[in-house]
Tab-separated table of C-alpha atoms in Angstrom:
chain	number	residue	atom	x	y	z
A	414	MET	CA	0.000	0.000	0.000
A	415	GLU	CA	2.865	2.398	0.756
A	416	PRO	CA	3.576	3.656	-2.799
A	417	ARG	CA	-0.073	4.731	-3.177
A	418	SER	CA	-0.865	5.662	0.418
A	419	GLU	CA	-1.429	9.370	-0.251
A	420	GLU	CA	-3.684	8.600	-3.200
A	421	MET	CA	-5.622	6.166	-1.027
A	422	ALA	CA	-6.118	8.788	1.686
A	423	VAL	CA	-7.480	11.282	-0.877
A	424	TYR	CA	-9.895	8.657	-2.191
A	425	PHE	CA	-10.994	7.660	1.333
A	426	TYR	CA	-11.969	11.209	2.316
A	427	ALA	CA	-13.615	11.815	-1.076
A	428	ILE	CA	-15.997	8.872	-0.696
A	429	LEU	CA	-16.520	9.597	3.010
A	430	PHE	CA	-17.688	13.154	2.299
A	431	LEU	CA	-19.731	12.042	-0.727
A	432	ARG	CA	-21.580	9.280	1.110
A	433	HIS	CA	-21.780	11.020	4.484
A	434	PRO	CA	-21.748	14.800	3.880
A	435	GLU	CA	-22.780	15.420	7.476
A	436	VAL	CA	-19.235	14.626	8.672
A	437	ARG	CA	-17.490	17.211	6.448
A	438	SER	CA	-17.988	19.945	9.033
A	439	LEU	CA	-15.844	18.014	11.520
A	440	PHE	CA	-12.732	18.463	9.367
A	441	PRO	CA	-10.595	21.513	8.469
A	442	PRO	CA	-10.856	23.005	4.959
A	443	ASP	CA	-7.231	22.058	4.224
A	444	MET	CA	-7.072	18.265	4.391
A	445	ASP	CA	-3.346	17.712	3.737
A	446	VAL	CA	-2.387	17.417	7.419
A	447	GLN	CA	-5.503	15.376	8.166
A	448	ARG	CA	-4.726	12.801	5.456
A	449	ASP	CA	-1.204	12.382	6.833
A	450	ARG	CA	-2.533	11.829	10.345
A	451	LEU	CA	-5.042	9.241	9.155
A	452	LEU	CA	-2.285	7.168	7.563
A	453	ARG	CA	-0.034	7.466	10.596
A	454	ALA	CA	-2.842	6.415	12.923
A	455	LEU	CA	-3.540	3.366	10.751
A	456	LEU	CA	0.150	2.473	10.686
A	457	ARG	CA	0.362	2.648	14.458
A	458	ILE	CA	-2.711	0.439	14.830
A	459	VAL	CA	-1.077	-2.104	12.517
A	460	ASP	CA	2.155	-1.895	14.535
A	461	LEU	CA	0.240	-2.518	17.772
A	462	VAL	CA	-2.193	-5.143	16.517
A	463	ASP	CA	-0.349	-7.929	18.407
A	464	ASP	CA	0.205	-5.769	21.512
A	465	ALA	CA	-3.258	-5.700	23.048
A	466	ASP	CA	-2.479	-3.498	26.056
A	467	ASN	CA	-0.799	-0.742	24.057
A	468	LEU	CA	-3.392	-0.989	21.272
A	469	VAL	CA	-6.076	-0.262	23.867
A	470	ARG	CA	-4.041	2.638	25.302
A	471	PHE	CA	-3.497	4.181	21.876
A	472	CYS	CA	-7.095	3.812	20.701
A	473	SER	CA	-8.424	5.053	24.043
A	474	ARG	CA	-6.317	8.185	23.684
A	475	LEU	CA	-7.599	8.655	20.132
A	476	GLY	CA	-11.190	8.239	21.283
A	477	ARG	CA	-10.870	10.799	24.054
A	478	ASP	CA	-9.095	13.238	21.741
A	479	HIS	CA	-11.783	12.917	19.047
A	480	ARG	CA	-14.431	14.293	21.397
A	481	LYS	CA	-13.183	17.853	20.872
A	482	PHE	CA	-13.904	17.517	17.128
A	483	GLY	CA	-17.546	16.639	17.772
A	484	THR	CA	-17.175	12.991	16.781
A	485	LEU	CA	-20.218	10.812	17.553
A	486	ASN	CA	-20.428	7.037	17.870
A	487	ALA	CA	-22.506	6.871	14.667
A	488	HIS	CA	-19.584	8.297	12.685
A	489	TYR	CA	-17.381	5.253	13.315
A	490	ALA	CA	-19.435	2.922	11.123
A	491	ALA	CA	-19.315	5.401	8.240
A	492	VAL	CA	-15.542	5.737	8.531
A	493	GLY	CA	-15.078	1.955	8.715
A	494	GLU	CA	-17.172	1.345	5.617
A	495	CYS	CA	-15.254	3.909	3.546
A	496	LEU	CA	-11.878	2.849	4.915
A	497	LEU	CA	-12.351	-0.768	3.884
A	498	ASP	CA	-13.610	0.275	0.453
A	499	ALA	CA	-10.525	2.470	-0.012
A	500	LEU	CA	-8.198	-0.324	1.072
A	501	ALA	CA	-9.910	-2.763	-1.293
A	502	ARG	CA	-9.567	-0.362	-4.222
A	503	PHE	CA	-5.853	0.237	-3.776
A	504	ALA	CA	-4.707	-3.155	-2.488
A	505	GLY	CA	-5.794	-4.864	-5.699
A	506	PRO	CA	-5.190	-8.625	-5.817
A	507	ALA	CA	-3.650	-8.551	-2.326
A	508	TRP	CA	-7.120	-7.858	-0.882
A	509	SER	CA	-7.907	-11.467	0.026
A	510	PRO	CA	-10.852	-12.713	2.111
A	511	GLU	CA	-8.438	-13.338	4.978
A	512	LEU	CA	-7.175	-9.745	4.838
A	513	VAL	CA	-10.716	-8.390	4.667
A	514	ASP	CA	-11.575	-10.338	7.810
A	515	ALA	CA	-8.408	-9.184	9.592
A	516	TRP	CA	-9.082	-5.499	8.798
A	517	GLN	CA	-12.733	-5.765	9.777
A	518	ARG	CA	-11.795	-7.219	13.145
A	519	ALA	CA	-8.965	-4.717	13.664
A	520	TYR	CA	-11.195	-1.752	12.865
A	521	ALA	CA	-14.010	-3.122	15.020
A	522	THR	CA	-11.599	-3.454	17.954
A	523	ALA	CA	-10.106	0.017	17.451
A	524	SER	CA	-13.447	1.793	16.994
A	525	ARG	CA	-15.096	-0.020	19.909
A	526	THR	CA	-12.192	0.959	22.168
A	527	MET	CA	-12.366	4.582	20.978
A	528	MET	CA	-16.114	4.775	21.603
A	529	LEU	CA	-15.864	3.256	25.083
A	530	ALA	CA	-13.071	5.648	26.037
A	531	ALA	CA	-15.033	8.632	24.705
A	532	ASP	CA	-18.163	7.548	26.594
A	533	ASP	CA	-16.187	7.195	29.828
A	534	ASP	CA	-14.549	10.577	29.285
A	535	THR	CA	-17.955	12.211	28.743
A	536	ARG	CA	-18.870	11.389	32.320
A	537	LEU	CA	-15.696	12.997	33.660
A	538	ARG	CA	-15.189	16.284	31.813
A	539	PRO	CA	-16.304	18.490	28.906
A	540	ALA	CA	-15.102	17.796	25.381
A	541	ARG	CA	-13.619	21.298	25.163
A	542	TRP	CA	-13.418	24.545	27.110
A	543	THR	CA	-13.867	28.148	26.007
A	544	ALA	CA	-11.028	30.469	26.993
A	545	ARG	CA	-10.896	34.254	26.622
A	546	ILE	CA	-7.566	35.998	26.000
A	547	VAL	CA	-7.070	38.463	28.867
A	548	ASP	CA	-3.510	39.547	28.087
A	549	HIS	CA	-1.334	39.459	24.957
A	550	ARG	CA	2.294	40.598	24.842
A	551	ARG	CA	4.688	40.355	21.934
A	552	TYR	CA	8.388	39.831	22.380
A	553	GLY	CA	11.181	39.661	19.855
A	554	HIS	CA	11.845	36.814	17.412
A	555	GLY	CA	8.160	36.143	16.721
A	556	ILE	CA	7.268	35.163	20.290
A	557	ALA	CA	4.105	36.187	22.124
A	558	GLU	CA	2.899	35.545	25.654
A	559	LEU	CA	-0.852	34.926	25.893
A	560	THR	CA	-2.806	34.666	29.111
A	561	VAL	CA	-6.283	33.146	28.900
A	562	ARG	CA	-9.065	32.548	31.399
A	563	THR	CA	-11.342	29.532	30.965
A	564	ASP	CA	-15.094	29.810	31.382
A	565	GLU	CA	-15.083	26.945	33.845
A	566	TYR	CA	-12.560	25.006	35.907
A	567	TYR	CA	-9.830	23.501	33.731
A	568	PRO	CA	-8.077	20.586	35.457
A	569	TYR	CA	-4.443	20.168	34.469
A	570	ALA	CA	-1.074	19.496	36.058
A	571	ALA	CA	2.128	21.504	35.664
A	572	GLY	CA	4.068	20.156	32.682
A	573	GLN	CA	1.065	19.002	30.648
A	574	TYR	CA	0.155	20.371	27.208
A	575	VAL	CA	-3.135	21.656	25.811
A	576	SER	CA	-4.580	21.548	22.283
A	577	VAL	CA	-5.802	24.963	21.105
A	578	GLU	CA	-8.243	25.964	18.350
A	579	THR	CA	-8.429	29.562	17.135
A	580	PRO	CA	-11.333	31.392	15.458
A	581	TRP	CA	-9.083	32.192	12.476
A	582	TRP	CA	-8.358	28.555	11.617
A	583	PRO	CA	-11.353	26.515	12.817
A	584	ARG	CA	-10.908	22.772	13.308
A	585	GLN	CA	-7.105	23.111	13.200
A	586	TRP	CA	-5.790	22.217	16.650
A	587	ARG	CA	-2.215	22.764	17.815
A	588	SER	CA	-0.626	21.882	21.143
A	589	TYR	CA	0.999	24.300	23.588
A	590	SER	CA	2.144	23.922	27.181
A	591	PRO	CA	1.002	26.321	29.915
A	592	ALA	CA	3.943	28.224	31.395
A	593	ASN	CA	2.476	28.150	34.888
A	594	ALA	CA	1.262	25.748	37.534
A	595	PRO	CA	-2.525	25.825	38.110
A	596	ARG	CA	-3.755	29.167	39.451
A	597	PRO	CA	-6.821	29.861	41.590
A	598	ASP	CA	-8.139	32.445	39.086
A	599	SER	CA	-8.386	29.863	36.239
A	600	THR	CA	-5.852	31.672	34.051
A	601	MET	CA	-3.114	30.043	32.000
A	602	THR	CA	-0.191	31.639	30.191
A	603	PHE	CA	1.153	30.249	26.913
A	604	HIS	CA	4.418	31.083	25.130
A	605	VAL	CA	3.881	30.855	21.370
A	606	LYS	CA	6.445	31.283	18.616
A	607	ALA	CA	5.230	32.012	15.093
A	608	VAL	CA	6.877	29.466	12.826
A	609	PRO	CA	7.021	29.402	9.009
A	610	GLN	CA	3.821	27.899	7.555
A	611	GLY	CA	2.443	27.695	11.102
A	612	ARG	CA	-1.047	29.104	10.587
A	613	VAL	CA	-2.244	28.682	14.154
A	614	SER	CA	0.951	29.952	15.778
A	615	THR	CA	1.116	32.941	13.410
A	616	ALA	CA	-2.495	33.843	14.199
A	617	LEU	CA	-1.891	33.597	17.944
A	618	VAL	CA	1.194	35.803	17.751
A	619	HIS	CA	0.110	38.418	15.186
A	620	GLN	CA	-3.724	38.433	15.124
A	621	ALA	CA	-4.875	37.543	18.618
A	622	ARG	CA	-5.965	40.328	20.953
A	623	PRO	CA	-7.433	40.508	24.469
A	624	GLY	CA	-11.091	39.565	24.307
A	625	ASP	CA	-10.671	36.947	21.555
A	626	LEU	CA	-12.064	33.496	22.316
A	627	LEU	CA	-10.140	30.251	21.912
A	628	ARG	CA	-11.193	26.665	22.470
A	629	LEU	CA	-9.088	24.239	24.481
A	630	GLY	CA	-9.067	20.463	24.343
A	631	PRO	CA	-8.500	18.379	27.471
A	632	PRO	CA	-5.003	18.405	29.019
A	633	GLU	CA	-2.623	15.657	27.960
A	634	GLY	CA	0.919	14.551	28.685
A	635	ASP	CA	2.921	12.754	31.330
A	636	MET	CA	5.801	15.240	31.742
A	637	THR	CA	4.706	15.932	35.311
A	638	LEU	CA	6.432	15.632	38.681
A	639	PRO	CA	6.428	11.972	39.743
A	640	PRO	CA	4.301	11.773	42.899
A	641	ASP	CA	6.458	9.033	44.410
A	642	SER	CA	9.850	10.723	43.872
A	643	ARG	CA	11.643	13.396	45.892
A	644	ARG	CA	14.761	13.395	43.721
A	645	ASP	CA	16.509	16.573	42.673
A	646	LEU	CA	15.572	17.828	39.202
A	647	LEU	CA	17.550	18.587	36.066
A	648	CYS	CA	15.506	20.782	33.702
A	649	VAL	CA	16.673	21.548	30.160
A	650	ALA	CA	14.790	24.061	27.999
A	651	GLY	CA	15.346	25.324	24.468
A	652	GLY	CA	13.328	28.251	23.093
A	653	THR	CA	9.661	28.284	24.066
A	654	GLY	CA	10.249	24.811	25.497
A	655	LEU	CA	10.842	26.832	28.652
A	656	ALA	CA	7.053	27.064	29.171
A	657	PRO	CA	6.358	23.625	30.723
A	658	ILE	CA	9.690	23.721	32.569
A	659	ARG	CA	8.698	27.008	34.180
A	660	ALA	CA	5.371	25.471	35.206
A	661	LEU	CA	7.168	22.537	36.836
A	662	ILE	CA	9.479	24.875	38.754
A	663	GLU	CA	6.445	26.840	39.968
A	664	GLN	CA	4.995	23.543	41.200
A	665	VAL	CA	8.192	22.753	43.112
A	666	ALA	CA	8.017	26.197	44.718
A	667	ALA	CA	4.388	25.643	45.708
A	668	GLU	CA	5.240	22.310	47.320
A	669	ARG	CA	7.998	23.953	49.397
A	670	SER	CA	10.089	20.821	49.108
A	671	ASP	CA	13.806	20.659	49.834
A	672	ARG	CA	14.791	19.302	46.426
A	673	GLU	CA	17.382	21.096	44.287
A	674	VAL	CA	16.538	22.164	40.739
A	675	ALA	CA	19.204	22.783	38.076
A	676	LEU	CA	17.860	24.645	35.040
A	677	PHE	CA	19.736	24.958	31.740
A	678	ILE	CA	18.326	27.323	29.094
A	679	GLY	CA	19.723	27.336	25.565
A	680	ALA	CA	19.347	29.246	22.307
A	681	ARG	CA	21.282	29.987	19.142
A	682	THR	CA	22.119	33.571	20.149
A	683	ALA	CA	21.990	35.666	23.312
A	684	GLN	CA	19.063	37.676	21.917
A	685	GLU	CA	17.035	34.465	21.640
A	686	LEU	CA	17.465	33.473	25.291
A	687	TYR	CA	13.776	33.971	25.890
A	688	GLY	CA	12.653	34.026	29.526
A	689	LEU	CA	16.150	33.982	31.036
A	690	ASP	CA	15.698	37.167	33.088
A	691	ASP	CA	12.448	35.870	34.540
A	692	MET	CA	14.085	32.615	35.627
A	693	LEU	CA	17.082	34.441	37.104
A	694	ARG	CA	14.711	36.520	39.210
A	695	MET	CA	12.999	33.333	40.325
A	696	SER	CA	16.371	31.852	41.331
A	697	GLN	CA	17.001	34.894	43.520
A	698	ARG	CA	13.800	34.133	45.410
A	699	HIS	CA	14.488	30.394	45.744
A	700	HIS	CA	17.908	29.205	46.923
A	701	TRP	CA	17.262	25.684	45.604
A	702	LEU	CA	17.056	26.853	41.960
A	703	SER	CA	20.209	27.347	39.888
A	704	VAL	CA	20.009	28.765	36.360
A	705	ARG	CA	22.602	28.488	33.589
A	706	ALA	CA	22.314	29.668	29.994
A	707	SER	CA	24.234	28.806	26.854
A	708	VAL	CA	24.272	29.847	23.212
A	709	SER	CA	25.398	27.678	20.330
A	710	HIS	CA	25.895	30.101	17.408
A	711	GLN	CA	27.490	33.175	18.958
A	712	ARG	CA	30.734	33.885	20.756
A	713	ILE	CA	29.971	35.791	23.948
A	714	PRO	CA	31.351	35.763	27.505
A	715	GLY	CA	29.917	32.845	29.404
A	716	THR	CA	28.905	29.341	28.392
A	717	GLU	CA	29.024	28.431	24.716
A	718	GLY	CA	27.786	25.306	23.005
A	719	SER	CA	24.604	23.337	22.490
A	720	LEU	CA	22.556	22.340	25.518
A	721	PRO	CA	23.535	18.647	25.285
A	722	GLU	CA	27.208	19.670	25.253
A	723	VAL	CA	26.797	22.034	28.190
A	724	ILE	CA	24.869	19.702	30.500
A	725	SER	CA	27.489	17.015	29.903
A	726	GLU	CA	30.066	19.351	31.519
A	727	PHE	CA	28.126	19.485	34.765
A	728	GLY	CA	26.589	16.864	36.990
A	729	PRO	CA	26.639	14.057	37.835
A	730	TRP	CA	22.953	13.612	36.973
A	731	GLY	CA	22.456	9.922	37.708
A	732	GLY	CA	20.304	10.577	40.776
A	733	HIS	CA	18.090	13.245	39.183
A	734	GLU	CA	14.693	13.273	37.553
A	735	VAL	CA	15.239	14.899	34.146
A	736	PHE	CA	12.804	17.064	32.200
A	737	LEU	CA	13.601	18.027	28.589
A	738	SER	CA	11.619	20.501	26.494
A	739	GLY	CA	12.437	22.197	23.224
A	740	PRO	CA	13.332	21.369	19.606
A	741	PRO	CA	13.222	17.616	18.879
A	742	GLY	CA	16.908	17.485	17.942
A	743	MET	CA	17.908	18.998	21.257
A	744	VAL	CA	15.645	16.669	23.239
A	745	THR	CA	16.923	13.572	21.442
A	746	ALA	CA	20.595	14.579	21.761
A	747	ALA	CA	20.256	15.549	25.426
A	748	ALA	CA	18.548	12.263	26.261
A	749	HIS	CA	21.351	10.379	24.516
A	750	VAL	CA	24.046	12.264	26.445
A	751	LEU	CA	22.301	11.688	29.761
A	752	THR	CA	21.700	7.976	29.270
A	753	GLU	CA	25.368	7.569	28.324
A	754	ARG	CA	26.224	9.201	31.645
A	755	GLY	CA	24.126	6.867	33.698
A	756	VAL	CA	20.665	8.445	33.904
A	757	PRO	CA	18.025	5.674	33.637
A	758	LEU	CA	15.720	6.224	30.659
A	759	ALA	CA	12.695	5.923	32.949
A	760	ARG	CA	13.788	9.144	34.703
A	761	ILE	CA	14.017	11.184	31.492
A	762	HIS	CA	10.715	12.937	30.829
A	763	HIS	CA	9.694	14.814	27.681
A	764	ASP	CA	6.643	15.476	25.550
A	765	PRO	CA	6.039	13.570	22.296
A	766	LEU	CA	8.345	14.836	19.556
A	767	ASP	CA	5.608	14.845	16.925
A	768	VAL	CA	1.790	15.032	16.845
A	769	PRO	CA	1.027	14.259	20.502
A	770	VAL	CA	-2.068	12.092	20.099
A	771	LEU	CA	-0.271	9.896	17.550
A	772	ASN	CA	3.149	9.771	19.157
A	773	ALA	CA	2.670	9.959	22.918
A	774	PRO	CA	4.662	7.204	24.644
A	775	LEU	CA	2.684	4.128	25.554
A	776	GLN	CA	4.375	1.567	27.773
A	777	PRO	CA	7.266	1.542	28.303
A	778	ALA	CA	8.328	5.031	27.162
A	779	ARG	CA	11.061	5.126	24.543
A	780	LEU	CA	12.693	7.919	22.578
A	781	PRO	CA	12.631	7.473	18.794
A	782	GLU	CA	15.993	6.727	17.253
A	783	GLU	CA	15.734	9.564	14.747
A	784	GLU	CA	14.700	13.173	15.003
A	785	THR	CA	11.125	13.966	13.901
A	786	PRO	CA	9.383	17.307	13.295
A	787	ALA	CA	7.946	19.189	16.268
A	788	PRO	CA	4.159	19.563	16.624
A	789	TRP	CA	4.254	23.022	18.158
A	790	SER	CA	3.333	25.131	15.113
C-alpha cells in the first residue's frame, strides 16, 4: 500500500464526504495534514495489533481526543465502511478474504475501544473549554505571551500540554504547554512562537488580541512531577520549550520541598534566550534553583555550546529526575548524552516529539531513534 498511500487517503476522504456529507464539518478546509494523520494512525494500529495493552491505550487516547472535534459514535461505522472500500480499491489482488476479515476485526476493535473511552470521558469532563484571551504581549523573534481565562474550571497538572483551536483557523488544533502551575483564578499563560507555515501559531502571535475566544481540548501529557519521587531535578529548555519547565518549577516552589533544581536554558544567540531574566529573578527568590544559559551560534562571555554539550560538563545527573523541552533534535541529543552518563531512561521525561495524540509514549516510554518534526506550530 505504501507507494499509493497518499492517493488512497485522498480517495478515502472523497468517498466519506460524498456518502456522508454530514461529517465534512468536523474536518478543516485544508485536508493535507488530516490525510497524513489518518495514515499514521492506521500504521500505528497495525504496529500494535499484536500488543493488546498498548493498542487499547493508543485507541483510548484517540477516542478521548476525538471528542473535541464533535465525533459521535454513529460516525465510526461510516468511517469503517469507507476505509475498507478504499483499502480494497488500492490493495488490488492482495485484498484477500483473509485480509478483509483481519481489517474488519482490527477496525471493530479500534473503533469499539475509541467509543468506550469517549463515553467514559464524557462522564468525567467536557469535550472542550472556552477560553478568553485576557492579556497578549509580543516579544522579539516572533514570540508572544498569551494569558487566557477559561469559562469553567480547567483541570491540568504543571508540565502538561493543551490543544488549542483559534477562530481564524477553525478545526485546526495545535498543542501548547502552559507556562504556569494551576492558578486559583483559572488563568493560563502560553508562550507561542510564530513558525514558518504555522497558521495557528502565526495567528496567535500576530492576530490575537485581548477579548478573543479560543477553544481548548483536554489536558494531555505525562511530563509531570512523579508523585512518588523526591529526587533533585535537572531541567533543560530550548526556546519556548521553557514554558512547561517554568510550570514545573512553579509547582516545586508551591510544594515547598527541599529538592534542588538545576535549570539549563539554551538558544542559538543571546538575543534568543527567551525568559532567562524571569528565571534568574525566580532563582534569587528560591535558593534551591540554579540557572545556567548557553548559546550555540554566537561567541559571547559565558557558556558556549549546544545544551547537550553544556549539561554534559556538569553533573553528575544519575540521581536526578530529568525534564527536557524544546526542539526535537535537542531533546533527542540531550537524552542520549544523559543515558550515556548513567541516567536511567525511565527518569528522562519529555513530551512527544511529533503530533502528541499519535506519538505519545505508551508503555514503556522510549525515545525514537531519529529526530522527527515538532508539533508546536
